[in-house]
Short mmCIF file of C-alpha atoms in Angstrom, two decimals:
data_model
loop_
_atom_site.label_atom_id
_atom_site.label_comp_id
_atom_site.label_asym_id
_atom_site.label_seq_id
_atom_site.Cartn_x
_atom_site.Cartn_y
_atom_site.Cartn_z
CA UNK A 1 0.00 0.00 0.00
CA UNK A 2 0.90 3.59 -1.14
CA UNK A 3 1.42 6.72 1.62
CA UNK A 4 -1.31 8.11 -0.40
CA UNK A 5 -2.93 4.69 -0.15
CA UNK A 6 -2.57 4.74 3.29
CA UNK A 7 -3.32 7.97 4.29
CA UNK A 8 -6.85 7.67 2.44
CA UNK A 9 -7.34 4.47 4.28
CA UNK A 10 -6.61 6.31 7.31
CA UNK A 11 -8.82 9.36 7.02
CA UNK A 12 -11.42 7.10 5.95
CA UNK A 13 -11.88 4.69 8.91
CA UNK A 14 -11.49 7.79 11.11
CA UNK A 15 -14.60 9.10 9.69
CA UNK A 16 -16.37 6.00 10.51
CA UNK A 17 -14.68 6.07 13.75
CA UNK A 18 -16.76 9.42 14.17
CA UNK A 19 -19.90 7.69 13.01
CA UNK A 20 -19.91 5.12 14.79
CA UNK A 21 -18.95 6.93 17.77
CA UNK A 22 -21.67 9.60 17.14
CA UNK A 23 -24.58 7.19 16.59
CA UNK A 24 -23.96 4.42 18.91
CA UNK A 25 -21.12 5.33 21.42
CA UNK A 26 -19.91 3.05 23.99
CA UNK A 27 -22.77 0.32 24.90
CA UNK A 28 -22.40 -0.48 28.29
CA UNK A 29 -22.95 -4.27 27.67
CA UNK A 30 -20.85 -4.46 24.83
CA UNK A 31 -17.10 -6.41 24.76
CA UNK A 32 -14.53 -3.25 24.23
CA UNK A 33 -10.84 -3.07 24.00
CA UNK A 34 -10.27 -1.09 26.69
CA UNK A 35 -11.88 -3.76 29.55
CA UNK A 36 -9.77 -6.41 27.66
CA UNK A 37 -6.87 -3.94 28.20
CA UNK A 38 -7.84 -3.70 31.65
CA UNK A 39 -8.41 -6.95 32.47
CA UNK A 40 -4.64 -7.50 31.37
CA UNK A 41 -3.02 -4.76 32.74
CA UNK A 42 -5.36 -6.19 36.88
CA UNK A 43 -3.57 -9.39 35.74
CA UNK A 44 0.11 -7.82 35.46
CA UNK A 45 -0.42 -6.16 38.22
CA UNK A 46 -1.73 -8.74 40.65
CA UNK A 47 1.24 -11.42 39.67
CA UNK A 48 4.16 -8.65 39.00
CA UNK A 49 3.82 -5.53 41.17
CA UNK A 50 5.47 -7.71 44.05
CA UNK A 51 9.12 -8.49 45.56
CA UNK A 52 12.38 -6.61 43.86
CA UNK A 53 12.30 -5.42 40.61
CA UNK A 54 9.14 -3.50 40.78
CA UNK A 55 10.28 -0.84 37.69
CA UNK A 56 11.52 -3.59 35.50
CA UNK A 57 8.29 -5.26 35.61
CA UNK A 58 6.55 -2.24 35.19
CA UNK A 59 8.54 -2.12 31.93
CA UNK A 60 7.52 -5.78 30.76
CA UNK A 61 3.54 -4.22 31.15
CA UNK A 62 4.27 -1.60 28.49
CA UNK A 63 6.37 -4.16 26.59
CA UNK A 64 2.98 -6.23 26.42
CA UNK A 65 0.90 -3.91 25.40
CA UNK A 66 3.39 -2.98 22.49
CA UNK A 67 2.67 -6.88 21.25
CA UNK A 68 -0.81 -7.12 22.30
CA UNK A 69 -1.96 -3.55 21.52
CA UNK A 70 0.47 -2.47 19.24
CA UNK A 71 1.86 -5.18 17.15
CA UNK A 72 -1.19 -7.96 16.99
CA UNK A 73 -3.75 -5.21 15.73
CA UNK A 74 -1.18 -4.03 13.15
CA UNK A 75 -1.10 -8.19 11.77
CA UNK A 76 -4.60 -8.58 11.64
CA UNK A 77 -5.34 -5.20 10.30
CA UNK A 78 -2.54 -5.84 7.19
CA UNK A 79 -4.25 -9.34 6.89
CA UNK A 80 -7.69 -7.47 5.91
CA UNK A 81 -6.08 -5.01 3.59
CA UNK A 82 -4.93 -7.99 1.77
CA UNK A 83 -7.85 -9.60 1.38
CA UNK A 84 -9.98 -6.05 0.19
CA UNK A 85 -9.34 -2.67 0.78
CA UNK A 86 -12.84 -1.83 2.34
CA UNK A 87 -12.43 -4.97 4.72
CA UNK A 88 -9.68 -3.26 6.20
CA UNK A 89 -10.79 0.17 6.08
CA UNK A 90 -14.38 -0.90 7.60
CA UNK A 91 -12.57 -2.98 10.58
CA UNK A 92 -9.65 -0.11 10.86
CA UNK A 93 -13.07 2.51 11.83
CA UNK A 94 -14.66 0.10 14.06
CA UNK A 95 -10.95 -0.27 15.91
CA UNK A 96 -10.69 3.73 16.23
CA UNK A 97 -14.31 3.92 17.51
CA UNK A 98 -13.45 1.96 20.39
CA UNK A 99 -10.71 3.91 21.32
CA UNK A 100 -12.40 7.88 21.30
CA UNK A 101 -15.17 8.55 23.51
CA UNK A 102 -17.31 11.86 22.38
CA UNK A 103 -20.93 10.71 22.91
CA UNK A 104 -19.71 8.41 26.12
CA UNK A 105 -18.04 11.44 27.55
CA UNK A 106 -21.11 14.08 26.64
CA UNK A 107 -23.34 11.42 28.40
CA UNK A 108 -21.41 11.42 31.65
CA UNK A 109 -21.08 14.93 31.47
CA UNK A 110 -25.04 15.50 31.31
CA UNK A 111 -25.97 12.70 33.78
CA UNK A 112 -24.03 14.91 36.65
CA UNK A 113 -25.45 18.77 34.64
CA UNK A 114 -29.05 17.36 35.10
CA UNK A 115 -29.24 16.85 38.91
CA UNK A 116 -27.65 19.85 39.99
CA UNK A 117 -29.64 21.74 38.12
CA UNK A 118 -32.45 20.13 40.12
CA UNK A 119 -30.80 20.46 43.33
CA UNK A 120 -30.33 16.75 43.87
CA UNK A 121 -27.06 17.00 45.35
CA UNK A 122 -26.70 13.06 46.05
CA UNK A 123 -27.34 12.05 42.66
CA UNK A 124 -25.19 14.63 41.34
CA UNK A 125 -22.50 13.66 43.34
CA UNK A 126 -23.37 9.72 42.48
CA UNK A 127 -23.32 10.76 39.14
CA UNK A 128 -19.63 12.49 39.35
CA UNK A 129 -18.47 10.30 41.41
CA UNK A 130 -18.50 7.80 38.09
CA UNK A 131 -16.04 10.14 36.24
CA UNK A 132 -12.98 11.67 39.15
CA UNK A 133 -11.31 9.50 40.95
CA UNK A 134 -11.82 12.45 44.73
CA UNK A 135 -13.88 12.25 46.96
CA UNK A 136 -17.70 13.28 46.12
CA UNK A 137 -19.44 12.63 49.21
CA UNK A 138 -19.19 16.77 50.48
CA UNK A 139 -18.92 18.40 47.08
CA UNK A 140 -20.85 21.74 46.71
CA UNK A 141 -22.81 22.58 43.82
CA UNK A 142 -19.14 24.61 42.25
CA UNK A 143 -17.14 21.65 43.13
CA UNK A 144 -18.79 19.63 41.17
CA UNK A 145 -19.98 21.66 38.27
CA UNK A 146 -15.93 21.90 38.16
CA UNK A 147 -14.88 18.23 38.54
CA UNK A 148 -16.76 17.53 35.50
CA UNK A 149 -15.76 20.32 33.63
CA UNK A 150 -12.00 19.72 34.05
CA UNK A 151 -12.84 15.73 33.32
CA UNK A 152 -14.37 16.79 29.93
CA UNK A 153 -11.72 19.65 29.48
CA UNK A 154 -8.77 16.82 30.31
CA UNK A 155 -10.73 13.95 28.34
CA UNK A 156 -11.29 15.65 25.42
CA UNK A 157 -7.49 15.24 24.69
CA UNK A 158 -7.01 11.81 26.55
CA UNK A 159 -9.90 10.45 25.20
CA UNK A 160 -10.43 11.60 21.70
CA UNK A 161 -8.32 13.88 19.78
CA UNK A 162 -5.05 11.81 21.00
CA UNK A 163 -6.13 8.65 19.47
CA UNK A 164 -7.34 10.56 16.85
CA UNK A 165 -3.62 12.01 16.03
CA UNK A 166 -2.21 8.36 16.06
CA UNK A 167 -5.03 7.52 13.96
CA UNK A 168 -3.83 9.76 11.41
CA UNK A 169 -0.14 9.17 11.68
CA UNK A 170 -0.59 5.25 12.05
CA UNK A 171 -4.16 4.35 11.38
CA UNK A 172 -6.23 1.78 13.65
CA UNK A 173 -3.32 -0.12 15.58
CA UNK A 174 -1.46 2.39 16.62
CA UNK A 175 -4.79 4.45 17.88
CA UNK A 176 -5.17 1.15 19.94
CA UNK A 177 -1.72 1.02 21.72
CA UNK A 178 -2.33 4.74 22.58
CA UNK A 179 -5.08 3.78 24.27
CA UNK A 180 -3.92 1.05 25.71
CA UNK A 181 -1.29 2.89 27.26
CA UNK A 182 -3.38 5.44 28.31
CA UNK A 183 -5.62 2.89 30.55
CA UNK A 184 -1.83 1.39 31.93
CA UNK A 185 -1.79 5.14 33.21
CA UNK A 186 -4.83 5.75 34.46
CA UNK A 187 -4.63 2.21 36.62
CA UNK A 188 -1.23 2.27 37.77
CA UNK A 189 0.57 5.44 36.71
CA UNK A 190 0.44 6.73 40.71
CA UNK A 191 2.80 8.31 42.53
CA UNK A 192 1.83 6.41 45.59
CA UNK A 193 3.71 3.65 47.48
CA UNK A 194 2.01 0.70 45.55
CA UNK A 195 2.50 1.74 42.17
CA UNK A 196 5.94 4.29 42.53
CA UNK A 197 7.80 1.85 40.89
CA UNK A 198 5.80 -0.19 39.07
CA UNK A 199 3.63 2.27 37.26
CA UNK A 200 6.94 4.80 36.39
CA UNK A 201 6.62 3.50 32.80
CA UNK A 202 3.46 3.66 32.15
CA UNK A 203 2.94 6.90 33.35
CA UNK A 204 6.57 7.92 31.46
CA UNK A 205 5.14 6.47 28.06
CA UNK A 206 1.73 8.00 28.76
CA UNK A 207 3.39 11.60 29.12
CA UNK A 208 5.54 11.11 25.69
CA UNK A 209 2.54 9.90 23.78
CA UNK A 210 0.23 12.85 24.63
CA UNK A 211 3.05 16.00 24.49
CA UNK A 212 2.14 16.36 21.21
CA UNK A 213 -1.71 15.74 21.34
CA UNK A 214 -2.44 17.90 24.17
CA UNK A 215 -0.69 20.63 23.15
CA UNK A 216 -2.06 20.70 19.29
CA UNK A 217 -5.42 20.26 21.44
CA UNK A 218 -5.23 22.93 23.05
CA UNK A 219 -3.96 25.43 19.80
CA UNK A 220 -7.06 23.94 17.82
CA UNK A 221 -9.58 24.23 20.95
CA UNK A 222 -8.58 27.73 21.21
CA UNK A 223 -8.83 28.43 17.50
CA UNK A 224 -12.06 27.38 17.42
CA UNK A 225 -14.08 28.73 20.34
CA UNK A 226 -12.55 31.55 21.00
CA UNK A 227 -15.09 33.50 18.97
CA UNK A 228 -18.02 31.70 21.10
CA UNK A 229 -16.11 32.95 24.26
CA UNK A 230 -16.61 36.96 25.38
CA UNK A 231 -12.65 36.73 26.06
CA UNK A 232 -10.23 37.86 23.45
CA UNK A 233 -7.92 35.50 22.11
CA UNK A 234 -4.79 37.27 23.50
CA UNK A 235 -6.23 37.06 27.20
CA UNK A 236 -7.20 33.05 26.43
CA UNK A 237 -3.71 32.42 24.65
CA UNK A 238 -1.81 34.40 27.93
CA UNK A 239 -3.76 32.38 30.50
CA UNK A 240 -3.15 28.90 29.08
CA UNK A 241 0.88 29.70 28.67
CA UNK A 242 1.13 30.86 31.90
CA UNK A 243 -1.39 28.27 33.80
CA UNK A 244 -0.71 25.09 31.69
CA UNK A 245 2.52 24.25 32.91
CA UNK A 246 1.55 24.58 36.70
CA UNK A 247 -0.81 21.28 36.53
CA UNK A 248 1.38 18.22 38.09
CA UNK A 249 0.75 16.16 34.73
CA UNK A 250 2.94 17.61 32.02
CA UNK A 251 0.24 17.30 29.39
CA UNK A 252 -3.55 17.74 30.89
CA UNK A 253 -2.99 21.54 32.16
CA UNK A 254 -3.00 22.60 28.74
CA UNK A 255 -6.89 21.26 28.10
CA UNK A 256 -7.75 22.29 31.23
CA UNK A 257 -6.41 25.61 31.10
CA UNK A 258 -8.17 26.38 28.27
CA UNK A 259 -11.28 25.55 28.63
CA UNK A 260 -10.72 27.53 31.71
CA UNK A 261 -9.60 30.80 29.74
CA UNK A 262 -12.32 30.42 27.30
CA UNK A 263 -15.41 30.64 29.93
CA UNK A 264 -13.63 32.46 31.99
CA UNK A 265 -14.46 30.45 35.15
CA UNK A 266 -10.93 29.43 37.61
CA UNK A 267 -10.16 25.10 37.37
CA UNK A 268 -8.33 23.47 39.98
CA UNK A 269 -7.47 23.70 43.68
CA UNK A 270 -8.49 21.63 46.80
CA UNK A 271 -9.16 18.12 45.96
CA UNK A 272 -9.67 15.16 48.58
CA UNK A 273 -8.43 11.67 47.60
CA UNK A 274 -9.46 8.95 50.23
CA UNK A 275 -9.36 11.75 52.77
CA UNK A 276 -6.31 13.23 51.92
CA UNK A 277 -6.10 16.48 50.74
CA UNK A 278 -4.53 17.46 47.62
CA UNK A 279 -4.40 21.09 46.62
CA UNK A 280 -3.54 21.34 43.09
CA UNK A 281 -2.60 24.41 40.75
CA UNK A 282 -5.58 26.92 39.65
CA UNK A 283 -6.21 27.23 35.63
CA UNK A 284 -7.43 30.29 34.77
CA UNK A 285 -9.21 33.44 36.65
CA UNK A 286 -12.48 33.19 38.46
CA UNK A 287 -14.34 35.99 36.25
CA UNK A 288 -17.59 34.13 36.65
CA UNK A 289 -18.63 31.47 39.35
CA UNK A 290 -18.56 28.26 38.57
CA UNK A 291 -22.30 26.51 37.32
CA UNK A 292 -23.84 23.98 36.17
CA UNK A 293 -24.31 25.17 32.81
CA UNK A 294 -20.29 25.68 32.36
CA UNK A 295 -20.84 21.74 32.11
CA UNK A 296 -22.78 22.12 29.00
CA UNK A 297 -20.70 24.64 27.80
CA UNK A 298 -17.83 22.83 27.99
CA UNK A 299 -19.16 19.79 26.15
CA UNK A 300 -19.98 22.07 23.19
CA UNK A 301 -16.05 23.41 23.47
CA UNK A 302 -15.24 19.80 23.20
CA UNK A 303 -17.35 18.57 20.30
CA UNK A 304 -16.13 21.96 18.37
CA UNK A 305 -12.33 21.31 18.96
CA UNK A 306 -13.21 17.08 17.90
CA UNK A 307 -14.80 17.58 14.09
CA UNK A 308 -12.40 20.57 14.25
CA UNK A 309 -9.76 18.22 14.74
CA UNK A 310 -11.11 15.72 12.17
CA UNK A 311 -11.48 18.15 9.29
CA UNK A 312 -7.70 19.32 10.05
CA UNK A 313 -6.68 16.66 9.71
CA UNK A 314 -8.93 15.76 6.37
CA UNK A 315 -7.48 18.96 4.89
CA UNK A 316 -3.71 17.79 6.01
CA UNK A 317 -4.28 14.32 4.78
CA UNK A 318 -5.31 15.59 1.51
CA UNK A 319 -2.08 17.40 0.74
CA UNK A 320 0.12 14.92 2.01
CA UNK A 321 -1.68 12.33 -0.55
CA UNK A 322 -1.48 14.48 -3.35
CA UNK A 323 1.98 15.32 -2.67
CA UNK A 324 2.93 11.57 -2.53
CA UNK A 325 0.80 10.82 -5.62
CA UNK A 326 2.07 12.99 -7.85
CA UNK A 327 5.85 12.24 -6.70
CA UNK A 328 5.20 8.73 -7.27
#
């Protein structure tokens, strides 16, 4: 197959990826990649992350998920291409559906909006307490209008346009081992005593793989919501280069931060995990207090930056075909 070949094979299934992601989402009942991925990575953990040698088996996780996220997927897909071209591109969408999350994250999002704009406190903080990993059982209403809002503002990088880049750069498989090393992260990428050691390459492969993502996120997600937002683009721009870089993960500040600038409501600060407090950098200035309707708000902001995302890289995927067709 052809770059050109490639790259149209590429665009394609992420298209479908869209589609499918738009219509049907993430059925709850429904086998997905990312429990298998799970289900391996509880299985690492509960023979490996034990005795001496802690960051060396950490390292044999990632090295698995290269073979059975990375390398497997790649086989198979190739193994469809050579039997038809829409096989593979047909299967390659259906792979990068599973691994971005729009309508799963929207729905999340809305479940926690809805009761707190009832005043049901308990099933808002139920509902939130689904998507952050603090404490929920105190939250006030701002607290957790801005737990969600910093989960959709972090997520929309994490969860869509990041596979979406290695989509685009590497089609289906390597969409898959970014997300499969995204879920090593989020399980045992901790800074705590259990996973210190075990989870330092996870979390280290996790922050190389979404440097770029987050930060072309971030550029795009400004670029095209700023005109939605009452703040000018050179107070949104100045916020999110002088808050992204305070948030302890080197990559999520810069979603977070933006969203932030944009509806000019202040992320961050006191967090309680298990009862301990954590008090974590602010992201932008508190010109408006926080609501529930920021929830909404910031589900639109993520939906714009997503097809905004796509049709870059449509536009960029064109060029680079005709470039390689007519050289070739």
């Amino acid at each position: 197959m052809s770059i050109a070949q490639a790259m149209i094979a590429h665009l394609t299934a992420m298209t479908i990826a869209l589609l499918i992601d738009r219509i049907i989402g993430d059925p709850e009942n429904w086998p997905h990649p990312v429990r298998w991925f799970g289900k391996w990575i509880y299985w690492m953990d509960s023979r490996l992350n034990k005795g001496a040698g802690k960051r060396f088996k950490g390292l044999l996780l990632v090295i698995s998920m290269v073979v059975l996220a990375g390398v497997i997927p790649f086989l198979f897909l190739h193994a469809l291409y050579g039997v038809h071209f829409i096989l593979g591109v047909l299967v390659e969408g259906v792979m990068i559906a599973t691994t971005i999350s729009t309508r799963s994250l929207s729905e999340a999002a809305y479940k926690v909006q809805k009761p707190l704009q009832l005043g049901d406190m308990e099933k808002a903080r139920y509902e939130v307490s689904m998507i952050v990993g603090r404490d929920t059982d105190r939250l006030s209403e701002g607290e957790i209008a801005r737990a969600t809002v910093e989960t959709v503002a972090e997520n929309t990088s994490d969860g869509i346009t990041a596979p979406l880049f290695y989509a685009f750069i590497g089609g289906g498989a390597l969409a898959f081992f970014y997300r499969a090393i995204n879920t090593c992260d989020s399980m045992v990428g901790y800074k705590n005593d259990r996973y210190f050691l075990f989870g330092y390459f996870s979390a280290k492969t996790d922050d190389v793989l979404n440097y770029i993502p987050s930060r072309l996120t971030a550029v795009v997600m400004t670029a095209v919501n700023v005109a939605k937002s009452q703040y000018s683009l050179w107070h949104v721009t100045s916020l999110i280069k002088r808050d992204a870089k305070k948030h302890p993960s080197p990559n999520s500040g810069y979603g977070e931060s933006a969203v932030a600038a944009l509806l000019g409501i202040q992320l961050g600060g006191l967090n309680t995990y298990k009862g301990i407090e954590s008090n974590r950098a602010k992201m932008g200035e508190p010109l408006i207090p926080l609501q529930p309707g920021h929830i909404e708000q910031a589900v639109f902001i993520m939906k714009r930056t997503v097809y905004a995302t796509w049709l870059f890289y449509l536009l960029l995927g064109g060029v680079i075909s005709a470039i390689t067709y007519t050289w070739s």
